[in-house]
PDB file of C-alpha atoms in Angstrom:
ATOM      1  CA  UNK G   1       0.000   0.000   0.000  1.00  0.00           C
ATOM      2  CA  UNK G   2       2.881   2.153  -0.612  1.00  0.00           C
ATOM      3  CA  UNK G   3       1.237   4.147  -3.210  1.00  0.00           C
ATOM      4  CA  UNK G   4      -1.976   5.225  -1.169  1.00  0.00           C
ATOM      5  CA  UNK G   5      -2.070   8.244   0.155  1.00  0.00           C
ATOM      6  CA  UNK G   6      -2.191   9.008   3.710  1.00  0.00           C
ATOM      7  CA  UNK G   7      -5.742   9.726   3.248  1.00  0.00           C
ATOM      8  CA  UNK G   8      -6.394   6.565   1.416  1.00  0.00           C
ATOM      9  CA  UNK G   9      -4.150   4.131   3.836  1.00  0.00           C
ATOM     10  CA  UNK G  10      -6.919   4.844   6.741  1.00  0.00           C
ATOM     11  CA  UNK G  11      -9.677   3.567   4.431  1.00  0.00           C
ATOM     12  CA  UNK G  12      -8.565   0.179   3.437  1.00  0.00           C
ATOM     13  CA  UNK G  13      -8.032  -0.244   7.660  1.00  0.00           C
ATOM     14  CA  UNK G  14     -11.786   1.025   7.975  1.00  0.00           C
ATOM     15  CA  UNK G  15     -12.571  -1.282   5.640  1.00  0.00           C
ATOM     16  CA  UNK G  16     -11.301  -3.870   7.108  1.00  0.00           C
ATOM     17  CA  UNK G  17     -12.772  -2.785  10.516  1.00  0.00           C
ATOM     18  CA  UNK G  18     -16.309  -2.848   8.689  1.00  0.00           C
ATOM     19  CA  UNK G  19     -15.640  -6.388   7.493  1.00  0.00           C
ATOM     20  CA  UNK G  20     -14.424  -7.540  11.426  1.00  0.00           C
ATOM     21  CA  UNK G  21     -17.244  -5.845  12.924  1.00  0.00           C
ATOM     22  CA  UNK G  22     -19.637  -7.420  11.050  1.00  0.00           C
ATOM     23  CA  UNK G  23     -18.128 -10.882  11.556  1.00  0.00           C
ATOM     24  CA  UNK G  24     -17.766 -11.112   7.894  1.00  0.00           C
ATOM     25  CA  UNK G  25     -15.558 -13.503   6.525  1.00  0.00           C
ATOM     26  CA  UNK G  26     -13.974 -11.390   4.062  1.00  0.00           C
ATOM     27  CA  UNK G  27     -13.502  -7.534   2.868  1.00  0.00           C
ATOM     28  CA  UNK G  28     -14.789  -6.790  -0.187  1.00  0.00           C
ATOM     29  CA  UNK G  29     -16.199  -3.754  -2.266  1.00  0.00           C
ATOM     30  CA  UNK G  30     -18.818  -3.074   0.185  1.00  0.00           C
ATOM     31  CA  UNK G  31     -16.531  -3.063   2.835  1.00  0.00           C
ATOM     32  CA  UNK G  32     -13.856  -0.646   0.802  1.00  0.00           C
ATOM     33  CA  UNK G  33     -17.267   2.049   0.338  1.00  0.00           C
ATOM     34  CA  UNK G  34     -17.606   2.011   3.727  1.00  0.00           C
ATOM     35  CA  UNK G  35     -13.969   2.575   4.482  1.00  0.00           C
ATOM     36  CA  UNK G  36     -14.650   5.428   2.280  1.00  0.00           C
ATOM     37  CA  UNK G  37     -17.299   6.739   4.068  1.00  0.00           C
ATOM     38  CA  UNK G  38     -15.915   6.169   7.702  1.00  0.00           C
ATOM     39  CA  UNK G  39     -12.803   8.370   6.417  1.00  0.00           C
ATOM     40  CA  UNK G  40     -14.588  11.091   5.888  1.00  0.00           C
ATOM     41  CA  UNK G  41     -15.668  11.239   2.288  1.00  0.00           C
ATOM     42  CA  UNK G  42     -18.867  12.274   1.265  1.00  0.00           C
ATOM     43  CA  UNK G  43     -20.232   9.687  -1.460  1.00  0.00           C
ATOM     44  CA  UNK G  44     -23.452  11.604  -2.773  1.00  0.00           C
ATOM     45  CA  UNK G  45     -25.648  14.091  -1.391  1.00  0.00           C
ATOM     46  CA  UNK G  46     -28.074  11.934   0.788  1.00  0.00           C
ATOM     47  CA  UNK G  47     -25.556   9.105   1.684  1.00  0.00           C
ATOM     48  CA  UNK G  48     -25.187   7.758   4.931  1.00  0.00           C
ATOM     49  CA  UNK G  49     -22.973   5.657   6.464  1.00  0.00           C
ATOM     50  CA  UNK G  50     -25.932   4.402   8.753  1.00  0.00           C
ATOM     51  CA  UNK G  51     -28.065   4.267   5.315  1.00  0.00           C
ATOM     52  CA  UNK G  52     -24.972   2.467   3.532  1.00  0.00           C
ATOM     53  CA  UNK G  53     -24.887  -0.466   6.732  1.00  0.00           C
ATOM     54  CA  UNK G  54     -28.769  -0.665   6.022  1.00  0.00           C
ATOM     55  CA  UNK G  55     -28.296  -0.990   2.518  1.00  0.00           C
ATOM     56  CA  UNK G  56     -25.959  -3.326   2.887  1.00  0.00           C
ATOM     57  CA  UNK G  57     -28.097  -5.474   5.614  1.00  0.00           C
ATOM     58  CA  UNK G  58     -30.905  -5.537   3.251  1.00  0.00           C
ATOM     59  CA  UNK G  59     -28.933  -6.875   0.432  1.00  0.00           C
ATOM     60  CA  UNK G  60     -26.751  -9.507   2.399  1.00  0.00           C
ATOM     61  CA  UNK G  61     -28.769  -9.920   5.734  1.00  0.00           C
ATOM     62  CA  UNK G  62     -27.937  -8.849   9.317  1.00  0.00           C
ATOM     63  CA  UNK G  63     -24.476  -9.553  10.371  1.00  0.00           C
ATOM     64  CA  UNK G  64     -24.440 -12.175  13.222  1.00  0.00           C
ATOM     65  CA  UNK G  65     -24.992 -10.783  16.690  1.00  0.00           C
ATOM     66  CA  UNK G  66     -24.874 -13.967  18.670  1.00  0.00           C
ATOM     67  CA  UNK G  67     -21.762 -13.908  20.959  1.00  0.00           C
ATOM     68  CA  UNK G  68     -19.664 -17.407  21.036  1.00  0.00           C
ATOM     69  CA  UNK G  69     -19.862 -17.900  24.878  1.00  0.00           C
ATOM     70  CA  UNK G  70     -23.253 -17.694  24.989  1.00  0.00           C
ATOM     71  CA  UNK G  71     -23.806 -19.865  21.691  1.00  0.00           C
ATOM     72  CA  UNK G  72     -21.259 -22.655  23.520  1.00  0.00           C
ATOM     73  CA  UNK G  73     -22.610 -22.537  27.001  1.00  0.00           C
ATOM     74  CA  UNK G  74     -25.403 -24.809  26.161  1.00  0.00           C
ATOM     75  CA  UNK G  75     -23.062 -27.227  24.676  1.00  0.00           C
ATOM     76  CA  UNK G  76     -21.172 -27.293  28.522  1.00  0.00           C
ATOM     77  CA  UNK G  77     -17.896 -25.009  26.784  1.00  0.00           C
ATOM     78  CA  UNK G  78     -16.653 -21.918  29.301  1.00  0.00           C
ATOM     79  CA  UNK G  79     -14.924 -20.416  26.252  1.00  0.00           C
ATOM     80  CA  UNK G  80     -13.250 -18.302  28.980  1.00  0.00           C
ATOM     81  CA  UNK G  81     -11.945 -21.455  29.854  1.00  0.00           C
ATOM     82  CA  UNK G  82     -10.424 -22.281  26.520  1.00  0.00           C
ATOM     83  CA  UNK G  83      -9.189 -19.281  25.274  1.00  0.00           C
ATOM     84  CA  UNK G  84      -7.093 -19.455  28.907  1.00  0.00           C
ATOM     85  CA  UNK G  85      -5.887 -22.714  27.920  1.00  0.00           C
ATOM     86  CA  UNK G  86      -5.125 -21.703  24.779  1.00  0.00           C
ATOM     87  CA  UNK G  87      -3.113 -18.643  26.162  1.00  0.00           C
ATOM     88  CA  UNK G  88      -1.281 -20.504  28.660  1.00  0.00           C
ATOM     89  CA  UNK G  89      -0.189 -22.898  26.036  1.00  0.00           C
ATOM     90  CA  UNK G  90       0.439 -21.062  23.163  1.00  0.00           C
ATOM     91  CA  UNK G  91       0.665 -17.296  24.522  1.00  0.00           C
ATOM     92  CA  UNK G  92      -2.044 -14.552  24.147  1.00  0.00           C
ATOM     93  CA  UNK G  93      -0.681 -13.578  20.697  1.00  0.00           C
ATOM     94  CA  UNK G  94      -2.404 -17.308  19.590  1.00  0.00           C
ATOM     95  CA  UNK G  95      -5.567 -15.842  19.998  1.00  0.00           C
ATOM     96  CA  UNK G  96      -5.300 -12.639  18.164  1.00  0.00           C
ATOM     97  CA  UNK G  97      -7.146 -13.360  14.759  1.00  0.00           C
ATOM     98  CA  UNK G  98      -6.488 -12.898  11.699  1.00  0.00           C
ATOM     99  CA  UNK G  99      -7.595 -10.219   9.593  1.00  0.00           C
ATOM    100  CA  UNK G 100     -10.447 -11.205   6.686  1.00  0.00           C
ATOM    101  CA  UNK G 101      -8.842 -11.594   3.334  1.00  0.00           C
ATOM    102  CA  UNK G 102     -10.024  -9.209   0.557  1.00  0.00           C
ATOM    103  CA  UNK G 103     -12.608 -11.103  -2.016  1.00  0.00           C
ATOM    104  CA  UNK G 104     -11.855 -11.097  -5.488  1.00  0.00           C
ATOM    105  CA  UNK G 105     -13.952  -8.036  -6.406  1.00  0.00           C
ATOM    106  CA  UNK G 106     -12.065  -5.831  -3.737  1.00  0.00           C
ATOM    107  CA  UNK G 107      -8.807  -7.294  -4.921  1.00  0.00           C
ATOM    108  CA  UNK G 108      -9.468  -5.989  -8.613  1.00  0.00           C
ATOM    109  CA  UNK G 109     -11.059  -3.268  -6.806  1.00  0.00           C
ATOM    110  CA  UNK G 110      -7.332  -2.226  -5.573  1.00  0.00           C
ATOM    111  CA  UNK G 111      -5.401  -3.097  -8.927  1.00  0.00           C
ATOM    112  CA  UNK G 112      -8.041  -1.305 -10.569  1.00  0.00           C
ATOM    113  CA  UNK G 113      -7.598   1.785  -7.908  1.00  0.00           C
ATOM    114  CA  UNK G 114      -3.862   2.108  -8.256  1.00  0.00           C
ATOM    115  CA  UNK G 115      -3.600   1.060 -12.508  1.00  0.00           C
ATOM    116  CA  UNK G 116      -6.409   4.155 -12.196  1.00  0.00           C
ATOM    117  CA  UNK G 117      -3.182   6.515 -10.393  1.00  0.00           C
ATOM    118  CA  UNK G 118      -1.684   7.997 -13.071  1.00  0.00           C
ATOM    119  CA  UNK G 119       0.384  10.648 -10.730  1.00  0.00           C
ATOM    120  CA  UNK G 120       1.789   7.106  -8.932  1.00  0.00           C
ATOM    121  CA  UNK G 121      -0.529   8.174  -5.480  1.00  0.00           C
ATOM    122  CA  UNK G 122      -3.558   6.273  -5.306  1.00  0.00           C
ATOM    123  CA  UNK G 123      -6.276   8.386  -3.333  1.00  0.00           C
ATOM    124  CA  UNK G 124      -9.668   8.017  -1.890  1.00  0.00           C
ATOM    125  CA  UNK G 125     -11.458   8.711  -4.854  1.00  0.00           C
ATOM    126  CA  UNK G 126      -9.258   5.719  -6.422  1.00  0.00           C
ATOM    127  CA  UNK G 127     -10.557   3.683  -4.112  1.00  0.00           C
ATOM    128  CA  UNK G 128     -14.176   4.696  -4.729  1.00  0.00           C
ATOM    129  CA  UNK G 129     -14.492   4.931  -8.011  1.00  0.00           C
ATOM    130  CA  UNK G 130     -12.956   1.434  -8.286  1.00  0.00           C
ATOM    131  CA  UNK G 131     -14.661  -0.350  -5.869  1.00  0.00           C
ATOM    132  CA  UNK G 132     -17.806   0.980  -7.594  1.00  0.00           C
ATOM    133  CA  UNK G 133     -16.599   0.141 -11.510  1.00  0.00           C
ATOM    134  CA  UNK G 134     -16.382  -3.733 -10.205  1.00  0.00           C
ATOM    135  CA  UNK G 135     -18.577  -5.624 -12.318  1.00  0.00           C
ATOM    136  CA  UNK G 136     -21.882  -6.454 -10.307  1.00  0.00           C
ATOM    137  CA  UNK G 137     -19.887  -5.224  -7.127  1.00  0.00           C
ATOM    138  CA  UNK G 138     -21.583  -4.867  -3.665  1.00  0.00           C
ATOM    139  CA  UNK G 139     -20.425  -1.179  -3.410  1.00  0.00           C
ATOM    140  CA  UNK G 140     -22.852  -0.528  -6.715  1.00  0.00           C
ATOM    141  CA  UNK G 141     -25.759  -2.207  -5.135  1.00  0.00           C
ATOM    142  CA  UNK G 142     -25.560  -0.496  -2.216  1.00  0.00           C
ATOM    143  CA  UNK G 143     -25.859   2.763  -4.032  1.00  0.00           C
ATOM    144  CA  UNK G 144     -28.326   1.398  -6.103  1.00  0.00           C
ATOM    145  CA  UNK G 145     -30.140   0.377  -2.713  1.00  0.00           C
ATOM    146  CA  UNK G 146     -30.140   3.508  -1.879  1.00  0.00           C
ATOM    147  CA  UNK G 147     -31.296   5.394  -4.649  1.00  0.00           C
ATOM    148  CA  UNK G 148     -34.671   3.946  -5.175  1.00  0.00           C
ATOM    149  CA  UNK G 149     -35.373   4.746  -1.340  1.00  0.00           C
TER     150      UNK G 149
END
């Protein structure tokens, strides 16, 4: 990410902060417009972040809410219990996970956002504009979500 600009660098973290709070399993397009938005940059006139997330519940569905203890404490598991294990065996950097891997749209998303850089700095509105030019990408369908409501 040498070539983003220090405005664009905080977006692709936001994105991925989207992605882990929303216990998805990747970060794609959807995830990059809402890095976008979290940074800061105003995506049309009516646009919301809040109205984005909706958007994007409606299309994909709710992200999942339940918390792990309480989904394993019928099943007899403390996972208190077992991350300590795990901790004490392996250290506390065992748990730490790992960051969701960009899909295949947000990967050509980024090509497509620094090919798009003529100057050599890939910017926010790189990152936009290609995360929106994705064929069929989630970033599109949120905005086209949004602009029938």
């Amino acid at each position: 990410f040498d070539m983003f600009t220090g405005e664009a660098r905080p977006v692709i973290a936001q994105a991925t902060a989207e992605a882990i709070e929303r216990r998805d399993d990747h970060v794609g397009t959807e995830h990059l417009l809402l890095g976008v938005m979290r940074a800061g940059v105003v995506v049309g006139g009516s646009v919301t972040l809040e109205g984005a997330r909706a958007a994007l519940d409606e299309l994909v569905g709710s992200p999942v809410a339940t918390d792990p203890a309480v989904a394993l404490a019928p099943l007899g598991i403390d996972l208190g219990a077992v991350e300590s294990q795990l901790a004490d065996t392996f250290g506390a950097d065992a748990l730490a996970p790992a960051p969701p891997a960009y899909d295949e749209a947000a990967r050509q998303a980024l090509m497509a956002a620094v090919a798009g850089a003529t100057d050599g700095e890939v910017d926010t509105s790189h990152v936009l504009r290609a995360a929106l030019d994705v064929d069929g990408s989630m970033a599109s369908q949120i905005l086209s979500v949004l602009n029938r409501s």
